[in-house]
Structure formats: structure tokens, C-alpha cells
Short mmCIF file of C-alpha atoms and ligand atoms in Angstrom, two decimals:
data_model
loop_
_atom_site.label_atom_id
_atom_site.label_comp_id
_atom_site.label_asym_id
_atom_site.label_seq_id
_atom_site.Cartn_x
_atom_site.Cartn_y
_atom_site.Cartn_z
CA UNK A 1123 57.53 19.45 95.46
CA UNK A 1124 56.27 16.75 92.99
CA UNK A 1125 52.41 17.14 93.88
CA UNK A 1126 52.03 20.31 95.64
CA UNK A 1127 48.50 21.16 97.36
CA UNK A 1128 47.25 24.33 99.44
CA UNK A 1129 48.05 21.91 102.34
CA UNK A 1130 51.87 22.67 101.84
CA UNK A 1131 51.19 26.32 102.30
CA UNK A 1132 53.45 27.36 105.00
CA UNK A 1133 52.10 29.40 108.33
CA UNK A 1134 51.35 32.77 106.84
CA UNK A 1135 50.89 34.42 110.37
CA UNK A 1136 52.25 38.07 110.38
CA UNK A 1137 52.35 38.08 106.37
CA UNK A 1138 49.91 40.68 104.85
CA UNK A 1139 48.20 39.85 101.52
CA UNK A 1140 46.76 42.45 98.99
CA UNK A 1141 44.43 41.33 96.43
CA UNK A 1142 43.04 43.22 93.51
CA UNK A 1143 39.62 41.78 92.35
CA UNK A 1144 39.46 40.00 95.88
CA UNK A 1145 35.59 40.11 95.95
CA UNK A 1146 35.12 37.12 93.33
CA UNK A 1147 36.58 34.18 91.57
CA UNK A 1148 40.09 33.17 91.71
CA UNK A 1149 40.85 36.42 94.13
CA UNK A 1150 38.27 35.68 96.85
CA UNK A 1151 39.81 32.03 96.62
CA UNK A 1152 43.54 33.27 97.21
CA UNK A 1153 42.10 35.58 100.00
CA UNK A 1154 40.32 32.86 101.46
CA UNK A 1155 43.19 30.17 101.45
CA UNK A 1156 46.04 32.71 102.74
CA UNK A 1157 43.77 33.99 105.58
CA UNK A 1158 42.81 30.70 106.78
CA UNK A 1159 46.71 30.27 106.95
CA UNK A 1160 46.96 33.26 109.10
CA UNK A 1161 47.70 35.82 106.66
CA UNK A 1162 45.94 39.61 107.38
CA UNK A 1163 44.34 40.15 103.70
CA UNK A 1164 43.21 43.24 102.11
CA UNK A 1165 40.57 42.81 99.70
CA UNK A 1166 40.53 45.41 96.74
CA UNK A 1167 37.83 46.10 94.56
CA UNK A 1168 35.70 48.51 93.18
CA UNK A 1169 32.28 47.93 94.93
CA UNK A 1170 32.18 47.98 98.54
CA UNK A 1171 28.91 46.35 98.76
CA UNK A 1172 30.53 43.09 97.09
CA UNK A 1173 33.80 43.69 99.35
CA UNK A 1174 32.08 43.49 102.46
CA UNK A 1175 30.26 40.27 101.12
CA UNK A 1176 33.58 38.92 100.12
CA UNK A 1177 34.91 39.51 103.55
CA UNK A 1178 31.86 37.63 105.10
CA UNK A 1179 33.23 34.80 102.46
CA UNK A 1180 36.87 35.21 104.00
CA UNK A 1181 35.47 35.12 107.90
CA UNK A 1182 33.66 32.09 107.00
CA UNK A 1183 36.48 30.28 105.80
CA UNK A 1184 39.00 31.61 108.35
CA UNK A 1185 37.07 33.23 111.43
CA UNK A 1186 40.12 34.67 113.04
CA UNK A 1187 41.13 36.24 109.72
CA UNK A 1188 42.66 39.66 110.07
CA UNK A 1189 40.72 41.61 107.12
CA UNK A 1190 40.51 44.97 105.30
CA UNK A 1191 39.10 46.29 102.20
CA UNK A 1192 40.37 49.01 99.86
CA UNK A 1193 38.22 50.78 97.11
CA UNK A 1194 40.07 50.35 93.93
CA UNK A 1195 38.66 50.96 90.63
CA UNK A 1196 41.74 50.05 88.25
CA UNK A 1197 39.77 51.99 85.08
CA UNK A 1198 40.30 55.33 86.68
CA UNK A 1199 43.97 56.16 87.53
CA UNK A 1200 42.66 58.98 90.00
CA UNK A 1201 41.03 56.05 92.15
CA UNK A 1202 44.19 54.19 91.73
CA UNK A 1203 46.24 57.05 93.05
CA UNK A 1204 44.42 57.55 96.12
CA UNK A 1205 43.75 53.91 97.08
CA UNK A 1206 47.67 53.42 96.43
CA UNK A 1207 48.51 56.54 98.60
CA UNK A 1208 46.73 55.04 101.77
CA UNK A 1209 48.49 51.50 101.34
CA UNK A 1210 51.90 53.22 100.59
CA UNK A 1211 51.81 55.47 103.38
CA UNK A 1212 50.57 52.79 106.20
CA UNK A 1213 51.03 49.26 105.09
CA UNK A 1214 53.57 46.68 104.56
CA UNK A 1215 52.64 44.56 101.66
CA UNK A 1216 54.47 40.79 101.68
CA UNK A 1217 52.33 39.49 99.13
CA UNK A 1218 50.56 41.48 96.35
CA UNK A 1219 48.34 39.83 93.79
CA UNK A 1220 47.79 41.61 90.52
CA UNK A 1221 44.45 39.77 89.97
CA UNK A 1222 41.45 41.89 88.99
CA UNK A 1223 40.58 41.67 85.44
CA UNK A 1224 37.99 41.87 82.45
CA UNK A 1225 37.83 39.76 79.30
CA UNK A 1226 36.02 39.90 76.12
CA UNK A 1227 34.29 43.21 76.22
CA UNK A 1228 32.05 43.21 73.08
CA UNK A 1229 32.85 46.33 72.26
CA UNK A 1230 35.65 48.75 72.13
CA UNK A 1231 35.18 50.85 75.63
CA UNK A 1232 37.54 53.14 77.38
CA UNK A 1233 38.68 53.73 80.90
CA UNK A 1234 37.92 57.38 82.44
CA UNK A 1235 41.77 58.15 81.18
CA UNK A 1236 40.85 57.10 77.56
CA UNK A 1237 42.74 53.58 77.66
CA UNK A 1238 41.25 50.76 75.88
CA UNK A 1239 39.50 49.08 78.66
CA UNK A 1240 40.78 45.62 78.91
CA UNK A 1241 44.41 46.78 78.68
CA UNK A 1242 43.85 49.68 80.69
CA UNK A 1243 42.50 47.81 83.68
CA UNK A 1244 44.34 44.56 83.42
CA UNK A 1245 47.81 45.86 82.45
CA UNK A 1246 47.94 49.88 82.79
CA UNK A 1247 45.78 50.19 86.20
CA UNK A 1248 48.16 47.47 87.97
CA UNK A 1249 51.25 49.16 86.42
CA UNK A 1250 50.25 52.21 88.04
CA UNK A 1251 48.80 50.67 91.20
CA UNK A 1252 52.20 48.78 91.80
CA UNK A 1253 54.14 51.78 91.22
CA UNK A 1254 52.51 53.85 93.50
CA UNK A 1255 52.23 51.16 96.57
CA UNK A 1256 55.69 49.98 96.10
CA UNK A 1257 56.73 51.93 99.17
CA UNK A 1258 54.40 49.39 101.25
CA UNK A 1259 56.16 46.24 99.09
CA UNK A 1260 59.51 47.94 100.04
CA UNK A 1261 58.99 47.55 103.76
CA UNK A 1262 58.45 43.34 103.52
CA UNK A 1263 61.73 41.74 104.12
CA UNK A 1264 60.70 39.45 101.59
CA UNK A 1265 58.00 40.56 99.19
CA UNK A 1266 56.34 38.59 96.34
CA UNK A 1267 54.19 39.89 93.46
CA UNK A 1268 51.85 37.86 91.86
CA UNK A 1269 50.22 38.66 88.39
CA UNK A 1270 47.70 36.85 86.89
CA UNK A 1271 47.95 36.16 83.29
CA UNK A 1272 46.00 33.69 81.02
CA UNK A 1273 46.92 30.99 78.52
CA UNK A 1274 45.39 33.62 76.02
CA UNK A 1275 48.69 35.13 76.42
CA UNK A 1276 50.04 32.76 74.10
CA UNK A 1277 47.87 33.61 71.21
CA UNK A 1278 50.03 35.01 68.10
CA UNK A 1279 49.25 38.71 68.57
CA UNK A 1280 52.99 39.88 67.75
CA UNK A 1281 54.73 42.55 70.02
CA UNK A 1282 52.08 44.38 71.54
CA UNK A 1283 51.81 47.07 68.92
CA UNK A 1284 48.43 48.79 68.78
CA UNK A 1285 48.13 48.52 72.70
CA UNK A 1286 45.14 50.42 72.93
CA UNK A 1287 43.37 48.80 69.85
CA UNK A 1288 42.84 51.88 67.91
CA UNK A 1289 43.45 50.47 64.51
CA UNK A 1290 41.25 47.38 65.11
CA UNK A 1291 39.21 46.04 67.91
CA UNK A 1292 38.24 42.59 68.86
CA UNK A 1293 37.17 41.76 72.46
CA UNK A 1294 39.35 38.49 72.96
CA UNK A 1295 42.14 40.09 71.27
CA UNK A 1296 42.46 43.13 73.32
CA UNK A 1297 42.16 40.34 76.35
CA UNK A 1298 45.16 38.47 74.92
CA UNK A 1299 47.19 41.61 74.52
CA UNK A 1300 46.48 42.57 78.19
CA UNK A 1301 47.60 39.18 79.37
CA UNK A 1302 50.64 39.20 77.56
CA UNK A 1303 51.25 42.68 78.88
CA UNK A 1304 50.96 40.91 82.13
CA UNK A 1305 53.76 38.51 81.78
CA UNK A 1306 56.14 41.20 79.63
CA UNK A 1307 55.78 43.42 82.69
CA UNK A 1308 56.22 40.75 85.22
CA UNK A 1309 59.60 39.62 83.62
CA UNK A 1310 60.84 43.42 83.11
CA UNK A 1311 59.75 43.73 86.87
CA UNK A 1312 61.67 40.55 87.70
CA UNK A 1313 64.94 42.03 86.07
CA UNK A 1314 64.75 45.34 87.70
CA UNK A 1315 64.19 44.01 91.21
CA UNK A 1316 66.98 41.45 90.50
CA UNK A 1317 68.85 42.75 93.33
CA UNK A 1318 66.03 43.33 96.09
CA UNK A 1319 64.18 41.36 98.49
CA UNK A 1320 61.13 41.50 95.98
CA UNK A 1321 60.30 38.45 93.86
CA UNK A 1322 58.03 38.73 90.69
CA UNK A 1323 55.90 35.80 89.35
CA UNK A 1324 53.48 35.78 86.55
CA UNK A 1325 50.81 32.72 86.53
CA UNK A 1326 48.10 31.54 84.50
CA UNK A 1327 45.19 29.76 86.66
CA UNK A 1328 44.01 27.28 83.77
CA UNK A 1329 39.96 27.64 83.53
CA UNK A 1330 37.30 28.17 85.83
CA UNK A 1331 33.97 29.42 85.46
CA UNK A 1332 34.19 32.76 87.31
CA UNK A 1333 32.62 36.44 87.15
CA UNK A 1334 34.83 36.70 84.07
CA UNK A 1335 32.70 35.02 81.41
CA UNK A 1336 29.79 37.44 81.85
CA UNK A 1337 30.59 39.54 79.23
CA UNK A 1338 30.52 36.89 76.57
CA UNK A 1339 26.55 37.20 76.01
CA UNK A 1340 25.86 35.66 72.58
CA UNK A 1341 22.67 33.64 72.76
CA UNK A 1342 25.12 30.79 71.79
CA UNK A 1343 27.62 31.21 74.65
CA UNK A 1344 24.44 31.61 77.21
CA UNK A 1345 23.66 28.02 75.72
CA UNK A 1346 26.77 26.43 75.94
CA UNK A 1347 28.06 27.92 78.76
CA UNK A 1348 26.66 25.41 81.48
CA UNK A 1349 27.76 22.42 79.39
CA UNK A 1350 31.26 24.07 78.98
CA UNK A 1351 31.46 24.60 82.74
CA UNK A 1352 30.61 20.91 83.57
CA UNK A 1353 32.98 19.15 80.79
CA UNK A 1354 35.89 21.82 80.50
CA UNK A 1355 36.46 24.06 83.31
CA UNK A 1356 37.87 23.46 86.76
CA UNK A 1357 37.03 25.35 90.01
CA UNK A 1358 37.62 28.62 91.28
CA UNK A 1359 39.40 26.80 94.07
CA UNK A 1360 41.57 24.96 91.71
CA UNK A 1361 42.18 28.03 89.57
CA UNK A 1362 43.92 29.78 92.67
CA UNK A 1363 46.51 26.78 93.03
CA UNK A 1364 49.20 28.70 90.64
CA UNK A 1365 48.80 32.08 92.51
CA UNK A 1366 49.16 30.34 95.78
CA UNK A 1367 52.03 28.23 94.86
CA UNK A 1368 53.79 31.22 93.21
CA UNK A 1369 53.17 33.23 96.51
CA UNK A 1370 53.98 30.67 99.15
CA UNK A 1371 56.41 27.89 97.84
CA UNK A 1372 60.07 28.10 98.47
CA UNK A 1373 60.60 26.07 95.20
CA UNK A 1374 59.98 28.89 92.71
CA UNK A 1375 62.27 31.35 91.20
CA UNK A 1376 61.73 35.01 90.54
CA UNK A 1377 60.47 35.82 86.98
CA UNK A 1378 59.06 32.43 86.33
CA UNK A 1379 55.62 31.65 84.69
CA UNK A 1380 53.67 29.27 86.25
CA UNK A 1381 50.34 26.92 85.74
CA UNK A 1382 48.58 23.97 86.40
CA UNK A 1383 50.40 20.90 84.96
CA UNK A 1384 47.28 18.72 84.57
CA UNK A 1385 45.69 17.78 81.21
CA UNK A 1386 45.26 20.37 79.06
CA UNK A 1387 46.96 22.80 81.68
CA UNK A 1388 43.71 23.79 82.87
CA UNK A 1389 44.01 22.15 86.29
CA UNK A 1390 46.20 20.15 88.52
CA UNK A 1391 49.55 20.80 90.32
CA UNK A 1392 51.21 24.19 89.63
CA UNK A 1393 54.60 23.95 87.53
CA UNK A 1394 56.70 26.56 85.41
CA UNK A 1395 54.99 26.94 82.34
CA UNK A 1396 55.95 27.65 78.77
CA UNK A 1397 56.27 31.28 77.91
CA UNK A 1398 54.88 32.81 74.83
CA UNK A 1399 57.75 33.10 72.34
CA UNK A 1400 58.03 37.14 72.58
CA UNK A 1401 57.57 37.65 76.08
CA UNK A 1402 61.13 37.15 77.03
CA UNK A 1403 62.32 40.05 74.67
CA UNK A 1404 64.22 42.35 76.97
CA UNK A 1405 63.69 45.42 74.29
CA UNK A 1406 59.71 44.64 74.38
CA UNK A 1407 60.11 44.78 78.15
CA UNK A 1408 61.88 47.87 78.41
CA UNK A 1409 59.51 49.50 75.57
CA UNK A 1410 56.12 48.29 77.34
CA UNK A 1411 57.55 49.70 80.99
CA UNK A 1412 58.36 53.11 79.12
CA UNK A 1413 54.79 53.30 77.12
CA UNK A 1414 53.13 52.25 80.62
CA UNK A 1415 55.08 55.24 82.26
CA UNK A 1416 54.37 57.60 79.51
CA UNK A 1417 50.45 56.60 79.66
CA UNK A 1418 49.87 56.58 83.01
CA UNK A 1419 52.13 59.54 83.82
CA UNK A 1420 53.48 57.54 86.87
CA UNK A 1421 57.33 56.94 87.18
CA UNK A 1422 58.09 53.31 88.34
CA UNK A 1423 61.66 52.81 89.52
CA UNK A 1424 61.41 49.54 91.87
N1 LIG B 2140 38.05 32.07 85.27
C1 LIG B 2140 39.42 31.63 84.18
O1 LIG B 2140 38.95 30.77 83.51
C2 LIG B 2140 40.83 32.49 84.07
C3 LIG B 2140 41.31 31.99 83.07
C4 LIG B 2140 42.79 32.69 82.66
C5 LIG B 2140 43.02 33.85 83.40
N2 LIG B 2140 42.12 34.53 84.48
C6 LIG B 2140 42.48 35.71 85.20
O2 LIG B 2140 42.06 35.62 86.62
C7 LIG B 2140 41.82 36.85 87.00
C8 LIG B 2140 40.55 36.43 88.13
O3 LIG B 2140 39.44 36.44 87.39
P1 LIG B 2140 38.36 35.69 87.64
O4 LIG B 2140 38.45 34.42 86.89
O5 LIG B 2140 38.49 35.27 89.10
O6 LIG B 2140 37.25 36.63 87.36
P2 LIG B 2140 36.09 37.14 88.18
O7 LIG B 2140 35.47 36.43 89.19
O8 LIG B 2140 35.41 38.28 87.32
O9 LIG B 2140 37.01 38.33 88.97
C9 LIG B 2140 37.58 39.39 88.38
C10 LIG B 2140 37.85 40.55 89.67
O10 LIG B 2140 38.19 41.86 89.13
C11 LIG B 2140 37.55 42.79 89.17
N3 LIG B 2140 37.69 43.66 88.52
C12 LIG B 2140 37.19 44.05 87.35
N4 LIG B 2140 37.39 45.33 86.67
C13 LIG B 2140 37.82 45.86 87.61
C14 LIG B 2140 38.39 47.24 88.08
N5 LIG B 2140 38.19 48.22 86.91
N6 LIG B 2140 38.76 47.55 89.30
C15 LIG B 2140 38.96 46.85 90.27
N7 LIG B 2140 38.65 45.67 90.17
C16 LIG B 2140 38.32 45.07 88.98
C17 LIG B 2140 35.96 42.30 89.45
O11 LIG B 2140 35.55 43.06 90.01
P3 LIG B 2140 33.88 43.23 90.05
O12 LIG B 2140 33.13 41.92 91.02
O13 LIG B 2140 33.39 44.48 90.57
O14 LIG B 2140 33.56 43.34 88.36
C18 LIG B 2140 36.38 40.84 90.26
O15 LIG B 2140 36.73 41.04 91.45
C19 LIG B 2140 41.96 37.46 85.99
O16 LIG B 2140 42.98 38.45 85.65
C20 LIG B 2140 41.53 36.87 84.77
O17 LIG B 2140 41.98 37.26 83.64
C21 LIG B 2140 40.92 33.69 84.79
#
């Protein structure tokens, strides 16, 4: 489709979408649009009050919407396990959005399980969550997994050596690693699900001012942020287009990387995007998968 917009999303009645980070930004927009198209939506997040407020936003966009919330802290494997268990036992998940993320943490923080926080949340938390809710995904006759990466995944960061940033730490480098891992993970997931009813996509949303920029708190960024927002950044609604397109378009193929095709790739109609050079390396995919299983102590056989 030459000029896809959310108006092209087919009726989603009878489909259930689970969105991590569903309480804010791109995830909340994704949930609202799908709910307005008839999907039942499960908003997953780490704060029940924020989730309840987000449900009100979804219901304002889609008063008839069926909504659920799921308490999930991706930086805590025990929380991931108990949230996933509830879903795996009771649900059928047709659309899974690995959307939650943190960016540019000023110092090297660690998750409850000792992983560097950015990679631990953005990649390892999602890996462990997906692995453990997989029975719910397999119950769907046509499931799609959409993982939200970023253009930062194209930065020259090598082959995901020093995944935990033990040798050196910079906030945006850790973010780029986590977003590269999102792509490498998805390509490997697409290979491992090639003969099943599951399709896997990875997207970059362009750029939008959301909760994501809250950690870059130098005086300069505080001064420049409103200007940058006006001049350079799109809306969270527009940034949700690639996720929505990957989840619902009949014109996509499993394993694709999708992003906005407009000026500077920050907004516009979603289209297949250029993959980072190293991301298609199948050995790297197998290594990241094995490392993720070892670190999280979760076996994932999709
Ligand atoms: N905005 C952009 O320009 C841009 C560009 C490229 C890629 N992305 C990607 O888009 C995705 C969504 O980001 P956004 O822009 O919508 O930012 P956002 O508004 O900050 O949303 C991020 C979501 O992730 C959740 N989250 C963070 N840590 C979590 C944890 N430990 N457990 C569970 N949930 C957690 C946040 O929950 P809390 O509200 O509790 O913090 C929030 O709901 C991210 O993966 C990001 O990397 C965004």
C-alpha cells in the first residue's frame, strides 16, 4: 500500500493485543488505536496507578473497548515470571508489542538481577517475558510479535560485545546496544518461527517527544528540548504508525525491519527500512539467543 495510514487497519474484533509500556507514549497510542478498531488490549507496565490512568485514555478513544492491565517490571525477572505466568495460563495473545524501554540513563544502573539497566530492560526483560508467555502466543491462529527498536540501532557499536557495559558505560551507547539487540533478537525469532503461525517484526518509530527523553537532564537538554520538540520531533501518535502497520498490514513479511519513510526517516508512511550492517549475521543471532537464555536462566524454544 503506497500511503498507509491507521485508517487502513482492518477490524480487530476478536484479537487480543498485549503492549509492554502500554501506559505511556507510543505504547499508549498503539493500544488506543487498536482498541478503537475493536481489539481487546492488555496494557502492561510497572505502576498500577499509571496503568489505570492509561485505561481511561484508551476508553476515551474507544468507549466500548475491552481492557486489562498487567503489572510487569521488565527490570525484575521475578516480576517478569509472575506476569508471564498469568498470561501463559489464561490468554491467547494475537499481537504482542515488546514496546517498553528506557534510554540514556546517566549512570550505569543495574536491574534487580544485576544486568545493566538499559539492556536488561529493553532486551533481556522482553526476551524472558516472550519466552514465558509463548504458550499464549502459540494459541493464536495468526500471531504477530512487534519489537520496538530505534534508529540508534544503526550506530557503529560492533557485535554486541560487552553487552552489560562492564568495560565502559555511556548512556546512549547502552541504548544503541539494547536497540541493536532488539533487531538481532527479532531476526533470530523470525528464523526460529519460520514454520509456525507466528510472524516477528522489528520497527523503529522515528522520533517523538515522550517519556523516553526524561533521563537526559543536563541544563542544555532542558533548554533545547522544547525547541527540538517543535522543530524535529513528531507526535507519539505518528510514532505508533510503524508498530500498527507491522501488526496489522497484509503487506509485510516476517523478519522485516519497518520504519517511517518520510523526510529523515522520522515520520511518514511506514515502509521496510535498512537494517544495521551486522544485524543479519546469523551467528550473532544464535549467540545473542544463547547469551539471553544463560543470563535470564529462561529457555526459549519458540
Ligand atoms: N520516542 C522516540 O522518539 C523513540 C525513538 C526511537 C525508539 N523509541 C522506542 O519506543 C519505545 C516506547 O518509548 P516511548 O517513546 O513511548 O517512551 P515512554 O513514553 O517513556 O514509554 C516507555 C514505556 O516503557 C515503560 N518502562 C520503562 N521501564 C520499564 C520497566 N522496567 N518495566 C516495564 N515497563 C517499563 C515506561 O513505564 P513508566 O511510565 O513506568 O516509566 C513507559 O510505559 C521504547 O522502546 C523506545 O526505545 C522511541
